Amino acid sequence: MPAQPSEPALSVVVLGYHNAGALPSFVADLVAAAERVEPHFEILLVVNDFAGSPDPSPAVACALAADDPRLRVVSRPKRGMMGWDLRSGLEEARGDAVGFIDGDGQMPAEDVARAYQRLRRGDVDLVKMVREQRDDGVWRRSLSRIFNLLFRLLFPGLGCSDVNAKPKVLTRAALESLDLTADGWFIDAELMIQVRRLGLRVAELPTTFRSLTGRPSFVRPAAVLAFLRDLLRYRLREPRRRRR
């Protein structure tokens, strides 16, 4: 394996919470995809968990990282949910471009490579996916349509058609312009709200969203209500955009 520079060109944050069964194959696919587009990359496996949890995801991540120096493990006592996990991974990322994706296999690892190649053209600040085909069931598809409709009504002008879709890959400068604070599922929407506020340039690419196997979905009624509450709260405190 060639020597890596002190600072990678690409960092990819993988959210691995309770994804022990999917992580080995997903990480193998992600490494292969990254190798095709960028020789100098790192992958951060975020496997934060609550004290006393029997989940083997941290051990699985550590075993994977032991065999590849391009993999690093972020494993901390949990103080939040998905948003907190993502922020803990982004804090450790060193790349000139930084991406993030769930490690459950619903989103193809190859999408990270596709997004990174699009970002390298240099005319946008962030590249994200649009789930044009979804295999995750009527309930999740219906929720997504409602959320995206509400987002477009409350935060018009961004031109984003799928707020929560991953992976998202952005430049270092774009990442450092954001002030992400969400602890939960809302962090994707928070990021896109700030992208809109700052006038950052966004490109979207189509993808297929696979069905979830191996564990139950984390999208529960409480998470749905929290998302709607946060969406309205952010709208109330969001400054009006000046007309150009």
PDB file of C-alpha atoms in Angstrom:
ATOM      1  CA  MET A   1       0.000   0.000   0.000  1.00  0.00           C
ATOM      2  CA  PRO A   2       1.513   3.386  -0.976  1.00  0.00           C
ATOM      3  CA  ALA A   3       2.487   5.828   1.750  1.00  0.00           C
ATOM      4  CA  GLN A   4      -0.243   8.325   2.554  1.00  0.00           C
ATOM      5  CA  PRO A   5       0.350  12.106   2.866  1.00  0.00           C
ATOM      6  CA  SER A   6      -0.167  13.667   6.279  1.00  0.00           C
ATOM      7  CA  GLU A   7      -3.417  15.289   5.096  1.00  0.00           C
ATOM      8  CA  PRO A   8      -5.722  13.239   2.825  1.00  0.00           C
ATOM      9  CA  ALA A   9      -7.479  14.764  -0.153  1.00  0.00           C
ATOM     10  CA  LEU A  10     -10.767  13.056   0.776  1.00  0.00           C
ATOM     11  CA  SER A  11     -12.280  12.144   4.133  1.00  0.00           C
ATOM     12  CA  VAL A  12     -15.397   9.971   4.303  1.00  0.00           C
ATOM     13  CA  VAL A  13     -17.371   9.748   7.545  1.00  0.00           C
ATOM     14  CA  VAL A  14     -19.298   6.472   7.844  1.00  0.00           C
ATOM     15  CA  LEU A  15     -22.098   6.353  10.409  1.00  0.00           C
ATOM     16  CA  GLY A  16     -21.801   2.861  11.840  1.00  0.00           C
ATOM     17  CA  TYR A  17     -24.083   2.958  14.897  1.00  0.00           C
ATOM     18  CA  HIS A  18     -25.511  -0.571  15.339  1.00  0.00           C
ATOM     19  CA  ASN A  19     -24.434  -1.579  11.845  1.00  0.00           C
ATOM     20  CA  ALA A  20     -22.041  -4.402  12.734  1.00  0.00           C
ATOM     21  CA  GLY A  21     -23.527  -6.799  10.195  1.00  0.00           C
ATOM     22  CA  ALA A  22     -23.305  -4.393   7.263  1.00  0.00           C
ATOM     23  CA  LEU A  23     -20.004  -2.663   8.013  1.00  0.00           C
ATOM     24  CA  PRO A  24     -17.455  -5.193   6.659  1.00  0.00           C
ATOM     25  CA  SER A  25     -18.947  -5.475   3.175  1.00  0.00           C
ATOM     26  CA  PHE A  26     -19.890  -1.799   3.015  1.00  0.00           C
ATOM     27  CA  VAL A  27     -16.420  -0.623   4.021  1.00  0.00           C
ATOM     28  CA  ALA A  28     -14.813  -2.997   1.502  1.00  0.00           C
ATOM     29  CA  ASP A  29     -17.008  -1.506  -1.238  1.00  0.00           C
ATOM     30  CA  LEU A  30     -16.236   2.026  -0.073  1.00  0.00           C
ATOM     31  CA  VAL A  31     -12.475   1.449  -0.042  1.00  0.00           C
ATOM     32  CA  ALA A  32     -12.623   0.021  -3.565  1.00  0.00           C
ATOM     33  CA  ALA A  33     -14.725   2.964  -4.780  1.00  0.00           C
ATOM     34  CA  ALA A  34     -12.444   5.551  -3.172  1.00  0.00           C
ATOM     35  CA  GLU A  35      -9.331   3.921  -4.610  1.00  0.00           C
ATOM     36  CA  ARG A  36     -10.708   4.366  -8.124  1.00  0.00           C
ATOM     37  CA  VAL A  37     -10.969   8.158  -7.815  1.00  0.00           C
ATOM     38  CA  GLU A  38      -8.490   9.300  -5.150  1.00  0.00           C
ATOM     39  CA  PRO A  39      -5.212   7.716  -3.993  1.00  0.00           C
ATOM     40  CA  HIS A  40      -5.068   9.769  -0.794  1.00  0.00           C
ATOM     41  CA  PHE A  41      -8.181   9.241   1.322  1.00  0.00           C
ATOM     42  CA  GLU A  42      -9.272   8.330   4.814  1.00  0.00           C
ATOM     43  CA  ILE A  43     -12.434   6.680   6.101  1.00  0.00           C
ATOM     44  CA  LEU A  44     -13.692   7.471   9.591  1.00  0.00           C
ATOM     45  CA  LEU A  45     -15.868   4.750  11.103  1.00  0.00           C
ATOM     46  CA  VAL A  46     -18.126   6.414  13.672  1.00  0.00           C
ATOM     47  CA  VAL A  47     -19.347   3.800  16.147  1.00  0.00           C
ATOM     48  CA  ASN A  48     -20.250   5.840  19.226  1.00  0.00           C
ATOM     49  CA  ASP A  49     -22.495   3.974  21.640  1.00  0.00           C
ATOM     50  CA  PHE A  50     -24.083   4.146  25.071  1.00  0.00           C
ATOM     51  CA  ALA A  51     -22.260   2.748  28.084  1.00  0.00           C
ATOM     52  CA  GLY A  52     -22.986  -0.929  28.630  1.00  0.00           C
ATOM     53  CA  SER A  53     -24.299  -1.541  25.120  1.00  0.00           C
ATOM     54  CA  PRO A  54     -23.657  -5.120  23.908  1.00  0.00           C
ATOM     55  CA  ASP A  55     -23.559  -4.044  20.245  1.00  0.00           C
ATOM     56  CA  PRO A  56     -20.398  -5.317  18.496  1.00  0.00           C
ATOM     57  CA  SER A  57     -20.123  -2.435  16.011  1.00  0.00           C
ATOM     58  CA  PRO A  58     -17.114  -0.781  17.767  1.00  0.00           C
ATOM     59  CA  ALA A  59     -15.225  -4.077  17.842  1.00  0.00           C
ATOM     60  CA  VAL A  60     -16.026  -4.734  14.182  1.00  0.00           C
ATOM     61  CA  ALA A  61     -14.834  -1.243  13.219  1.00  0.00           C
ATOM     62  CA  CYS A  62     -11.598  -1.632  15.182  1.00  0.00           C
ATOM     63  CA  ALA A  63     -10.903  -4.978  13.492  1.00  0.00           C
ATOM     64  CA  LEU A  64     -11.385  -3.406  10.061  1.00  0.00           C
ATOM     65  CA  ALA A  65      -9.125  -0.459  10.918  1.00  0.00           C
ATOM     66  CA  ALA A  66      -6.389  -2.762  12.210  1.00  0.00           C
ATOM     67  CA  ASP A  67      -5.912  -4.083   8.668  1.00  0.00           C
ATOM     68  CA  ASP A  68      -5.902  -0.736   6.824  1.00  0.00           C
ATOM     69  CA  PRO A  69      -4.215   2.504   8.022  1.00  0.00           C
ATOM     70  CA  ARG A  70      -6.601   4.524   5.858  1.00  0.00           C
ATOM     71  CA  LEU A  71      -9.427   3.571   8.244  1.00  0.00           C
ATOM     72  CA  ARG A  72      -9.822   5.382  11.552  1.00  0.00           C
ATOM     73  CA  VAL A  73     -12.324   4.644  14.302  1.00  0.00           C
ATOM     74  CA  VAL A  74     -14.303   7.284  16.197  1.00  0.00           C
ATOM     75  CA  SER A  75     -15.762   5.553  19.256  1.00  0.00           C
ATOM     76  CA  ARG A  76     -16.991   7.748  22.101  1.00  0.00           C
ATOM     77  CA  PRO A  77     -19.614   7.438  24.844  1.00  0.00           C
ATOM     78  CA  LYS A  78     -22.783   8.665  23.216  1.00  0.00           C
ATOM     79  CA  ARG A  79     -24.110  12.123  24.119  1.00  0.00           C
ATOM     80  CA  GLY A  80     -26.588  12.387  21.263  1.00  0.00           C
ATOM     81  CA  MET A  81     -27.990  10.523  18.308  1.00  0.00           C
ATOM     82  CA  MET A  82     -27.297  10.607  14.565  1.00  0.00           C
ATOM     83  CA  GLY A  83     -26.488  14.304  14.373  1.00  0.00           C
ATOM     84  CA  TRP A  84     -24.093  14.102  17.288  1.00  0.00           C
ATOM     85  CA  ASP A  85     -22.440  11.065  15.732  1.00  0.00           C
ATOM     86  CA  LEU A  86     -21.987  12.892  12.439  1.00  0.00           C
ATOM     87  CA  ARG A  87     -20.539  15.963  14.112  1.00  0.00           C
ATOM     88  CA  SER A  88     -18.084  13.820  16.059  1.00  0.00           C
ATOM     89  CA  GLY A  89     -16.883  12.319  12.780  1.00  0.00           C
ATOM     90  CA  LEU A  90     -16.673  15.636  10.938  1.00  0.00           C
ATOM     91  CA  GLU A  91     -14.539  17.022  13.763  1.00  0.00           C
ATOM     92  CA  GLU A  92     -11.937  14.324  13.060  1.00  0.00           C
ATOM     93  CA  ALA A  93     -11.970  14.623   9.262  1.00  0.00           C
ATOM     94  CA  ARG A  94      -8.788  16.104   7.753  1.00  0.00           C
ATOM     95  CA  GLY A  95      -9.498  16.003   4.024  1.00  0.00           C
ATOM     96  CA  ASP A  96      -9.733  18.866   1.540  1.00  0.00           C
ATOM     97  CA  ALA A  97     -13.100  17.333   0.640  1.00  0.00           C
ATOM     98  CA  VAL A  98     -15.313  15.712   3.272  1.00  0.00           C
ATOM     99  CA  GLY A  99     -18.196  13.338   2.683  1.00  0.00           C
ATOM    100  CA  PHE A 100     -20.550  11.384   4.884  1.00  0.00           C
ATOM    101  CA  ILE A 101     -22.794   8.371   4.405  1.00  0.00           C
ATOM    102  CA  ASP A 102     -24.686   5.835   6.501  1.00  0.00           C
ATOM    103  CA  GLY A 103     -22.947   2.503   6.910  1.00  0.00           C
ATOM    104  CA  ASP A 104     -26.081   0.352   6.661  1.00  0.00           C
ATOM    105  CA  GLY A 105     -25.747  -0.322   2.933  1.00  0.00           C
ATOM    106  CA  GLN A 106     -28.938   1.446   1.846  1.00  0.00           C
ATOM    107  CA  MET A 107     -26.886   3.932  -0.167  1.00  0.00           C
ATOM    108  CA  PRO A 108     -24.311   2.507  -2.599  1.00  0.00           C
ATOM    109  CA  ALA A 109     -20.706   3.133  -1.553  1.00  0.00           C
ATOM    110  CA  GLU A 110     -19.950   3.991  -5.181  1.00  0.00           C
ATOM    111  CA  ASP A 111     -22.057   7.155  -4.740  1.00  0.00           C
ATOM    112  CA  VAL A 112     -19.260   8.665  -2.632  1.00  0.00           C
ATOM    113  CA  ALA A 113     -16.852   8.308  -5.551  1.00  0.00           C
ATOM    114  CA  ARG A 114     -19.410   9.749  -7.988  1.00  0.00           C
ATOM    115  CA  ALA A 115     -20.074  12.746  -5.738  1.00  0.00           C
ATOM    116  CA  TYR A 116     -16.369  13.362  -5.197  1.00  0.00           C
ATOM    117  CA  GLN A 117     -15.655  13.301  -8.928  1.00  0.00           C
ATOM    118  CA  ARG A 118     -18.456  15.834  -9.481  1.00  0.00           C
ATOM    119  CA  LEU A 119     -17.133  18.069  -6.688  1.00  0.00           C
ATOM    120  CA  ARG A 120     -13.646  18.081  -8.216  1.00  0.00           C
ATOM    121  CA  ARG A 121     -14.961  19.920 -11.265  1.00  0.00           C
ATOM    122  CA  GLY A 122     -14.776  22.966  -9.020  1.00  0.00           C
ATOM    123  CA  ASP A 123     -18.041  24.715  -9.875  1.00  0.00           C
ATOM    124  CA  VAL A 124     -20.018  23.679  -6.761  1.00  0.00           C
ATOM    125  CA  ASP A 125     -19.466  23.589  -3.018  1.00  0.00           C
ATOM    126  CA  LEU A 126     -21.536  20.502  -2.196  1.00  0.00           C
ATOM    127  CA  VAL A 127     -22.698  17.412  -4.076  1.00  0.00           C
ATOM    128  CA  LYS A 128     -25.507  15.215  -2.802  1.00  0.00           C
ATOM    129  CA  MET A 129     -27.748  12.434  -4.025  1.00  0.00           C
ATOM    130  CA  VAL A 130     -31.401  12.339  -5.058  1.00  0.00           C
ATOM    131  CA  ARG A 131     -33.146   9.036  -4.347  1.00  0.00           C
ATOM    132  CA  GLU A 132     -34.944   8.629  -7.660  1.00  0.00           C
ATOM    133  CA  GLN A 133     -35.649   4.956  -7.010  1.00  0.00           C
ATOM    134  CA  ARG A 134     -36.518   3.794  -3.493  1.00  0.00           C
ATOM    135  CA  ASP A 135     -36.906   0.247  -2.220  1.00  0.00           C
ATOM    136  CA  ASP A 136     -37.540   1.125   1.434  1.00  0.00           C
ATOM    137  CA  GLY A 137     -41.324   0.846   1.552  1.00  0.00           C
ATOM    138  CA  VAL A 138     -44.406   3.027   1.252  1.00  0.00           C
ATOM    139  CA  TRP A 139     -44.145   4.488   4.791  1.00  0.00           C
ATOM    140  CA  ARG A 140     -40.617   5.841   4.327  1.00  0.00           C
ATOM    141  CA  ARG A 141     -41.302   7.089   0.801  1.00  0.00           C
ATOM    142  CA  SER A 142     -44.406   8.933   1.983  1.00  0.00           C
ATOM    143  CA  LEU A 143     -42.543  10.539   4.885  1.00  0.00           C
ATOM    144  CA  SER A 144     -39.791  11.664   2.566  1.00  0.00           C
ATOM    145  CA  ARG A 145     -42.240  13.301   0.156  1.00  0.00           C
ATOM    146  CA  ILE A 146     -43.902  15.182   3.024  1.00  0.00           C
ATOM    147  CA  PHE A 147     -40.603  16.339   4.510  1.00  0.00           C
ATOM    148  CA  ASN A 148     -39.239  17.536   1.195  1.00  0.00           C
ATOM    149  CA  LEU A 149     -42.460  19.350   0.351  1.00  0.00           C
ATOM    150  CA  LEU A 150     -42.430  21.131   3.726  1.00  0.00           C
ATOM    151  CA  PHE A 151     -38.769  22.006   3.330  1.00  0.00           C
ATOM    152  CA  ARG A 152     -39.344  23.573  -0.085  1.00  0.00           C
ATOM    153  CA  LEU A 153     -42.341  25.544   1.229  1.00  0.00           C
ATOM    154  CA  LEU A 154     -40.526  26.826   4.310  1.00  0.00           C
ATOM    155  CA  PHE A 155     -37.098  27.306   2.719  1.00  0.00           C
ATOM    156  CA  PRO A 156     -37.692  28.125  -0.957  1.00  0.00           C
ATOM    157  CA  GLY A 157     -35.016  28.857  -3.508  1.00  0.00           C
ATOM    158  CA  LEU A 158     -32.432  26.200  -2.757  1.00  0.00           C
ATOM    159  CA  GLY A 159     -33.493  23.910  -5.595  1.00  0.00           C
ATOM    160  CA  CYS A 160     -32.863  20.813  -3.493  1.00  0.00           C
ATOM    161  CA  SER A 161     -35.264  17.952  -4.119  1.00  0.00           C
ATOM    162  CA  ASP A 162     -34.212  15.417  -1.452  1.00  0.00           C
ATOM    163  CA  VAL A 163     -32.963  17.002   1.776  1.00  0.00           C
ATOM    164  CA  ASN A 164     -31.990  13.871   3.692  1.00  0.00           C
ATOM    165  CA  ALA A 165     -30.306  11.992   0.838  1.00  0.00           C
ATOM    166  CA  LYS A 166     -26.718  10.868   1.291  1.00  0.00           C
ATOM    167  CA  PRO A 167     -23.904  10.767   0.634  1.00  0.00           C
ATOM    168  CA  LYS A 168     -23.137  14.454   0.810  1.00  0.00           C
ATOM    169  CA  VAL A 169     -19.623  15.538  -0.174  1.00  0.00           C
ATOM    170  CA  LEU A 170     -18.474  19.119   0.328  1.00  0.00           C
ATOM    171  CA  THR A 171     -15.354  21.200   0.174  1.00  0.00           C
ATOM    172  CA  ARG A 172     -13.329  21.949   3.280  1.00  0.00           C
ATOM    173  CA  ALA A 173     -14.182  25.637   2.930  1.00  0.00           C
ATOM    174  CA  ALA A 174     -17.913  24.855   2.762  1.00  0.00           C
ATOM    175  CA  LEU A 175     -17.720  22.599   5.808  1.00  0.00           C
ATOM    176  CA  GLU A 176     -15.895  25.217   7.841  1.00  0.00           C
ATOM    177  CA  SER A 177     -18.529  27.828   6.952  1.00  0.00           C
ATOM    178  CA  LEU A 178     -21.239  25.748   8.649  1.00  0.00           C
ATOM    179  CA  ASP A 179     -22.227  25.756  12.313  1.00  0.00           C
ATOM    180  CA  LEU A 180     -23.969  22.426  12.823  1.00  0.00           C
ATOM    181  CA  THR A 181     -25.581  21.837  16.209  1.00  0.00           C
ATOM    182  CA  ALA A 182     -28.345  19.244  15.666  1.00  0.00           C
ATOM    183  CA  ASP A 183     -28.016  16.081  17.740  1.00  0.00           C
ATOM    184  CA  GLY A 184     -30.566  13.981  15.900  1.00  0.00           C
ATOM    185  CA  TRP A 185     -31.973  13.133  12.499  1.00  0.00           C
ATOM    186  CA  PHE A 186     -32.523  16.826  11.665  1.00  0.00           C
ATOM    187  CA  ILE A 187     -28.848  17.457  10.923  1.00  0.00           C
ATOM    188  CA  ASP A 188     -29.229  16.887   7.161  1.00  0.00           C
ATOM    189  CA  ALA A 189     -31.944  19.547   7.011  1.00  0.00           C
ATOM    190  CA  GLU A 190     -29.912  21.875   9.249  1.00  0.00           C
ATOM    191  CA  LEU A 191     -26.958  21.540   6.903  1.00  0.00           C
ATOM    192  CA  MET A 192     -29.065  22.335   3.839  1.00  0.00           C
ATOM    193  CA  ILE A 193     -30.711  25.308   5.584  1.00  0.00           C
ATOM    194  CA  GLN A 194     -27.279  26.760   6.269  1.00  0.00           C
ATOM    195  CA  VAL A 195     -26.156  26.005   2.712  1.00  0.00           C
ATOM    196  CA  ARG A 196     -29.169  28.003   1.513  1.00  0.00           C
ATOM    197  CA  ARG A 197     -28.456  30.866   3.913  1.00  0.00           C
ATOM    198  CA  LEU A 198     -24.823  31.114   2.779  1.00  0.00           C
ATOM    199  CA  GLY A 199     -25.667  30.828  -0.906  1.00  0.00           C
ATOM    200  CA  LEU A 200     -23.435  27.807  -1.449  1.00  0.00           C
ATOM    201  CA  ARG A 201     -23.611  26.014  -4.807  1.00  0.00           C
ATOM    202  CA  VAL A 202     -25.206  22.552  -4.830  1.00  0.00           C
ATOM    203  CA  ALA A 203     -25.284  19.750  -7.398  1.00  0.00           C
ATOM    204  CA  GLU A 204     -27.436  16.615  -7.146  1.00  0.00           C
ATOM    205  CA  LEU A 205     -26.912  13.170  -8.656  1.00  0.00           C
ATOM    206  CA  PRO A 206     -29.510  10.380  -8.990  1.00  0.00           C
ATOM    207  CA  THR A 207     -29.236   7.190  -6.978  1.00  0.00           C
ATOM    208  CA  THR A 208     -31.159   4.119  -5.845  1.00  0.00           C
ATOM    209  CA  PHE A 209     -32.051   3.786  -2.168  1.00  0.00           C
ATOM    210  CA  ARG A 210     -32.046   0.140  -1.133  1.00  0.00           C
ATOM    211  CA  SER A 211     -34.208  -1.623   1.424  1.00  0.00           C
ATOM    212  CA  LEU A 212     -32.823  -1.947   4.937  1.00  0.00           C
ATOM    213  CA  THR A 213     -31.820  -5.408   6.114  1.00  0.00           C
ATOM    214  CA  GLY A 214     -30.149  -6.597   9.288  1.00  0.00           C
ATOM    215  CA  ARG A 215     -31.730  -4.200  11.770  1.00  0.00           C
ATOM    216  CA  PRO A 216     -34.935  -2.161  12.280  1.00  0.00           C
ATOM    217  CA  SER A 217     -35.158   1.392  10.975  1.00  0.00           C
ATOM    218  CA  PHE A 218     -34.278   4.184  13.404  1.00  0.00           C
ATOM    219  CA  VAL A 219     -37.042   6.377  11.931  1.00  0.00           C
ATOM    220  CA  ARG A 220     -39.699   6.151  14.648  1.00  0.00           C
ATOM    221  CA  PRO A 221     -42.770   8.361  15.300  1.00  0.00           C
ATOM    222  CA  ALA A 222     -40.857  10.342  17.940  1.00  0.00           C
ATOM    223  CA  ALA A 223     -38.127  11.101  15.406  1.00  0.00           C
ATOM    224  CA  VAL A 224     -40.723  12.239  12.874  1.00  0.00           C
ATOM    225  CA  LEU A 225     -42.309  14.642  15.363  1.00  0.00           C
ATOM    226  CA  ALA A 226     -38.913  15.988  16.402  1.00  0.00           C
ATOM    227  CA  PHE A 227     -38.017  16.608  12.754  1.00  0.00           C
ATOM    228  CA  LEU A 228     -41.223  18.570  12.140  1.00  0.00           C
ATOM    229  CA  ARG A 229     -40.729  20.579  15.339  1.00  0.00           C
ATOM    230  CA  ASP A 230     -37.165  21.485  14.405  1.00  0.00           C
ATOM    231  CA  LEU A 231     -38.170  22.412  10.857  1.00  0.00           C
ATOM    232  CA  LEU A 232     -40.696  24.935  12.162  1.00  0.00           C
ATOM    233  CA  ARG A 233     -38.294  26.216  14.820  1.00  0.00           C
ATOM    234  CA  TYR A 234     -35.595  26.889  12.250  1.00  0.00           C
ATOM    235  CA  ARG A 235     -38.069  28.658   9.964  1.00  0.00           C
ATOM    236  CA  LEU A 236     -39.094  31.023  12.765  1.00  0.00           C
ATOM    237  CA  ARG A 237     -35.529  32.052  13.492  1.00  0.00           C
ATOM    238  CA  GLU A 238     -34.260  32.054   9.901  1.00  0.00           C
ATOM    239  CA  PRO A 239     -33.632  35.583   8.567  1.00  0.00           C
ATOM    240  CA  ARG A 240     -35.473  36.591   5.429  1.00  0.00           C
ATOM    241  CA  ARG A 241     -33.326  36.409   2.315  1.00  0.00           C
ATOM    242  CA  ARG A 242     -32.672  39.711   0.650  1.00  0.00           C
ATOM    243  CA  ARG A 243     -33.876  40.065  -2.889  1.00  0.00           C
ATOM    244  CA  ARG A 244     -31.044  40.408  -5.366  1.00  0.00           C
TER     245      ARG A 244
END
